[in-house]
Amino acid sequence: MKSRIAVLASGGGTNLQALLDYLAQRGPLAEVEVALVACDRPDAGAIERARRAGIPTALVRSPKAPDAAEPLMVAREHDVDFIALAGYLRLLPGDLLAEFPSRIVNIHPALLPAFGGPGMYGERVHRAVLLSGAGVSGATVHYVDEEYDHGAILAQWPVPVLADDTVRSLSARVLKVEHVLYPRVIEAV
Ligand code: GRF
């Protein structure tokens, strides 16, 4: 039987799309299915991608959606086995972490433990990498715990930082490998 995954997203959802495309390509061999896409903001592009793919969506409680359900309730309601964060910007509540031990993963657009932690998301990550003079960046998939970008690392994929890189060019290079790495790690885990 396929594992039922919830994808939690706050933004555009290109990693969600990469996962859906990968699973479609795997067809009957796929070991997981995306059973739910949950977002903490109603305008997240990931919601539209999920709708287009015919996947149930949910809004979870946040300052942008104060009346929405708690993430744990939503996960239970959709009978989820595993959770993948894909651009989800909030720390997870303790009750959700407790109910899904070693069953929540995240992808981060740098080589953790460097360039992670509170406030290190989106363009800020790539800007910090460029300012540091690092010659390598990349993507990291890790388990999720109660701290930002902190759980055990499952997989990393390095990419070069080039002399003429901008935030835009570096983030595009990293995102490209995220889209290859994340679906495969999710399925393997
Ligand atoms: C990705 O860079 C991911 O590593 C980070 O947030 C971004 C999400 O992008 N956690 P998208 O919404 O999947 O396009």
Short mmCIF file of C-alpha atoms and ligand atoms in Angstrom, two decimals:
data_model
loop_
_atom_site.label_atom_id
_atom_site.label_comp_id
_atom_site.label_asym_id
_atom_site.label_seq_id
_atom_site.Cartn_x
_atom_site.Cartn_y
_atom_site.Cartn_z
CA MET A 1 0.00 0.00 0.00
CA LYS A 2 1.25 3.50 -0.79
CA SER A 3 2.23 5.88 2.02
CA ARG A 4 -0.09 8.83 2.27
CA ILE A 5 1.92 12.03 2.36
CA ALA A 6 0.88 15.53 3.33
CA VAL A 7 2.89 18.34 1.77
CA LEU A 8 2.98 21.53 3.83
CA ALA A 9 3.81 24.67 1.88
CA SER A 10 3.68 28.45 2.30
CA GLY A 11 4.74 29.58 -1.15
CA GLY A 12 4.78 28.84 -4.84
CA GLY A 13 5.13 25.10 -4.51
CA THR A 14 7.69 24.18 -7.17
CA ASN A 15 8.96 21.37 -4.92
CA LEU A 16 5.40 20.13 -4.56
CA GLN A 17 5.12 20.19 -8.35
CA ALA A 18 8.41 18.29 -8.74
CA LEU A 19 7.10 15.62 -6.35
CA LEU A 20 3.80 15.32 -8.22
CA ASP A 21 5.59 15.09 -11.57
CA TYR A 22 8.01 12.49 -10.22
CA LEU A 23 5.20 10.34 -8.80
CA ALA A 24 3.22 10.62 -12.04
CA GLN A 25 6.26 9.44 -13.94
CA ARG A 26 6.77 6.53 -11.52
CA GLY A 27 3.15 5.51 -12.11
CA PRO A 28 2.21 2.24 -10.44
CA LEU A 29 5.77 1.86 -9.09
CA ALA A 30 5.40 4.95 -6.88
CA GLU A 31 5.51 4.05 -3.20
CA VAL A 32 3.83 7.22 -2.00
CA GLU A 33 0.87 9.38 -2.92
CA VAL A 34 0.23 13.00 -2.02
CA ALA A 35 -2.98 12.76 -0.02
CA LEU A 36 -3.11 16.37 1.12
CA VAL A 37 -1.56 19.77 0.49
CA ALA A 38 -1.82 22.05 3.51
CA CYS A 39 -0.85 25.72 3.58
CA ASP A 40 -0.73 28.38 6.27
CA ARG A 41 -1.77 31.13 3.87
CA PRO A 42 -4.73 31.11 1.53
CA ASP A 43 -2.78 32.72 -1.33
CA ALA A 44 -0.01 30.09 -1.46
CA GLY A 45 0.62 29.03 -5.06
CA ALA A 46 0.91 25.44 -3.84
CA ILE A 47 -2.87 25.39 -3.26
CA GLU A 48 -3.53 26.09 -6.92
CA ARG A 49 -1.05 23.41 -8.01
CA ALA A 50 -2.78 20.89 -5.74
CA ARG A 51 -6.22 21.80 -7.06
CA ARG A 52 -5.01 21.36 -10.62
CA ALA A 53 -3.75 17.89 -9.68
CA GLY A 54 -7.04 17.00 -7.96
CA ILE A 55 -5.41 16.72 -4.52
CA PRO A 56 -7.34 17.71 -1.38
CA THR A 57 -6.17 20.98 0.16
CA ALA A 58 -6.46 22.48 3.63
CA LEU A 59 -5.64 25.72 5.33
CA VAL A 60 -3.89 25.36 8.68
CA ARG A 61 -3.94 27.80 11.55
CA SER A 62 -1.55 30.75 11.38
CA PRO A 63 -1.68 34.52 11.83
CA LYS A 64 -2.91 34.69 8.20
CA ALA A 65 -5.59 32.06 8.88
CA PRO A 66 -6.49 32.37 12.57
CA ASP A 67 -9.72 30.37 12.27
CA ALA A 68 -8.26 27.42 10.38
CA ALA A 69 -7.74 23.96 11.91
CA GLU A 70 -4.60 22.86 13.76
CA PRO A 71 -2.11 20.95 11.54
CA LEU A 72 -2.46 17.78 13.64
CA MET A 73 -6.25 17.73 13.22
CA VAL A 74 -5.90 18.19 9.47
CA ALA A 75 -3.29 15.41 9.22
CA ARG A 76 -5.52 13.02 11.17
CA GLU A 77 -8.58 13.90 9.15
CA HIS A 78 -6.74 12.97 5.94
CA ASP A 79 -5.22 9.81 7.39
CA VAL A 80 -1.68 10.91 6.66
CA ASP A 81 1.38 8.66 7.31
CA PHE A 82 4.18 11.09 6.53
CA ILE A 83 4.71 14.84 6.14
CA ALA A 84 7.00 16.69 3.76
CA LEU A 85 7.57 20.41 4.25
CA ALA A 86 8.15 22.21 0.98
CA GLY A 87 8.75 25.88 1.58
CA TYR A 88 6.70 25.87 4.78
CA LEU A 89 7.90 28.80 6.85
CA ARG A 90 6.51 28.06 10.31
CA LEU A 91 7.78 25.92 13.18
CA LEU A 92 5.55 22.89 13.68
CA PRO A 93 3.46 22.52 16.83
CA GLY A 94 4.73 20.01 19.40
CA ASP A 95 1.67 17.76 19.15
CA LEU A 96 2.26 17.24 15.42
CA LEU A 97 5.96 16.46 15.98
CA ALA A 98 5.04 13.99 18.74
CA GLU A 99 2.55 12.12 16.56
CA PHE A 100 4.94 11.86 13.60
CA PRO A 101 8.33 10.92 15.06
CA SER A 102 10.94 10.61 12.26
CA ARG A 103 8.12 11.02 9.78
CA ILE A 104 8.46 14.71 8.93
CA VAL A 105 11.12 15.97 6.51
CA ASN A 106 12.09 19.34 5.08
CA ILE A 107 14.26 20.64 2.26
CA HIS A 108 16.55 23.61 2.80
CA PRO A 109 18.33 25.51 0.01
CA ALA A 110 21.86 25.37 1.46
CA LEU A 111 24.27 22.84 2.92
CA LEU A 112 23.16 22.59 6.56
CA PRO A 113 24.25 23.09 9.26
CA ALA A 114 25.63 26.18 7.50
CA PHE A 115 23.22 28.92 6.46
CA GLY A 116 20.19 27.62 8.36
CA GLY A 117 18.19 28.60 11.40
CA PRO A 118 15.70 31.35 12.25
CA GLY A 119 15.31 33.94 9.50
CA MET A 120 17.30 31.87 6.99
CA TYR A 121 14.79 31.32 4.22
CA GLY A 122 14.30 32.31 0.60
CA GLU A 123 16.68 34.85 -0.86
CA ARG A 124 18.28 35.49 2.53
CA VAL A 125 19.96 32.10 2.41
CA HIS A 126 21.56 32.66 -0.96
CA ARG A 127 22.57 36.23 -0.08
CA ALA A 128 24.34 34.94 3.04
CA VAL A 129 26.13 32.26 1.03
CA LEU A 130 27.32 34.83 -1.53
CA LEU A 131 28.45 37.26 1.18
CA SER A 132 30.39 34.51 2.95
CA GLY A 133 32.51 33.81 -0.11
CA ALA A 134 31.69 30.08 0.07
CA GLY A 135 32.61 28.17 -3.07
CA VAL A 136 29.90 25.54 -2.64
CA SER A 137 26.22 25.62 -1.73
CA GLY A 138 23.49 23.07 -2.32
CA ALA A 139 20.34 21.48 -0.98
CA THR A 140 19.77 19.54 2.25
CA VAL A 141 16.93 17.19 3.15
CA HIS A 142 16.58 16.66 6.89
CA TYR A 143 14.19 15.44 9.54
CA VAL A 144 12.16 18.14 11.24
CA ASP A 145 12.29 18.86 14.95
CA GLU A 146 11.29 21.77 17.17
CA GLU A 147 14.05 24.07 15.84
CA TYR A 148 14.45 25.61 12.41
CA ASP A 149 16.64 23.57 10.02
CA HIS A 150 17.95 21.45 12.85
CA GLY A 151 16.94 17.77 12.58
CA ALA A 152 19.20 14.93 11.40
CA ILE A 153 20.41 15.27 7.83
CA LEU A 154 19.19 12.67 5.33
CA ALA A 155 20.74 13.83 2.05
CA GLN A 156 22.68 16.69 0.51
CA TRP A 157 23.48 17.73 -3.03
CA PRO A 158 26.24 20.30 -3.52
CA VAL A 159 26.38 22.82 -6.36
CA PRO A 160 29.17 25.27 -7.16
CA VAL A 161 28.95 28.97 -6.32
CA LEU A 162 30.31 30.81 -9.35
CA ALA A 163 32.29 34.04 -9.28
CA ASP A 164 29.59 36.01 -11.11
CA ASP A 165 26.62 34.49 -9.25
CA THR A 166 23.71 36.61 -8.11
CA VAL A 167 21.05 35.59 -5.59
CA ARG A 168 18.89 34.75 -8.57
CA SER A 169 21.36 32.59 -10.45
CA LEU A 170 22.46 30.72 -7.32
CA SER A 171 18.91 30.09 -6.10
CA ALA A 172 17.95 28.78 -9.56
CA ARG A 173 20.91 26.37 -9.54
CA VAL A 174 20.02 25.10 -6.07
CA LEU A 175 16.30 24.82 -6.84
CA LYS A 176 17.08 22.67 -9.86
CA VAL A 177 18.80 20.05 -7.70
CA GLU A 178 16.13 20.34 -4.99
CA HIS A 179 13.57 19.21 -7.56
CA VAL A 180 15.59 16.10 -8.37
CA LEU A 181 16.66 15.26 -4.83
CA TYR A 182 13.55 15.82 -2.74
CA PRO A 183 11.07 13.45 -4.44
CA ARG A 184 13.62 10.64 -4.39
CA VAL A 185 14.49 11.11 -0.73
CA ILE A 186 10.81 11.33 0.25
CA GLU A 187 10.08 8.06 -1.52
CA ALA A 188 13.16 6.38 -0.06
CA VAL A 189 12.41 7.48 3.51
C1 GRF B 1 12.84 25.94 -1.53
O1 GRF B 1 14.00 26.61 -1.87
C2 GRF B 1 13.07 25.08 -0.30
O2 GRF B 1 14.37 24.62 -0.19
C3 GRF B 1 12.77 26.03 0.82
O3 GRF B 1 11.73 26.83 0.36
C4 GRF B 1 11.74 26.90 -1.06
C5 GRF B 1 10.38 26.50 -1.51
O4 GRF B 1 10.20 26.71 -2.87
N1 GRF B 1 12.48 25.33 2.04
P1 GRF B 1 8.90 26.16 -3.60
O5 GRF B 1 7.69 26.79 -2.91
O6 GRF B 1 8.90 24.68 -3.48
O7 GRF B 1 9.04 26.65 -4.99
#
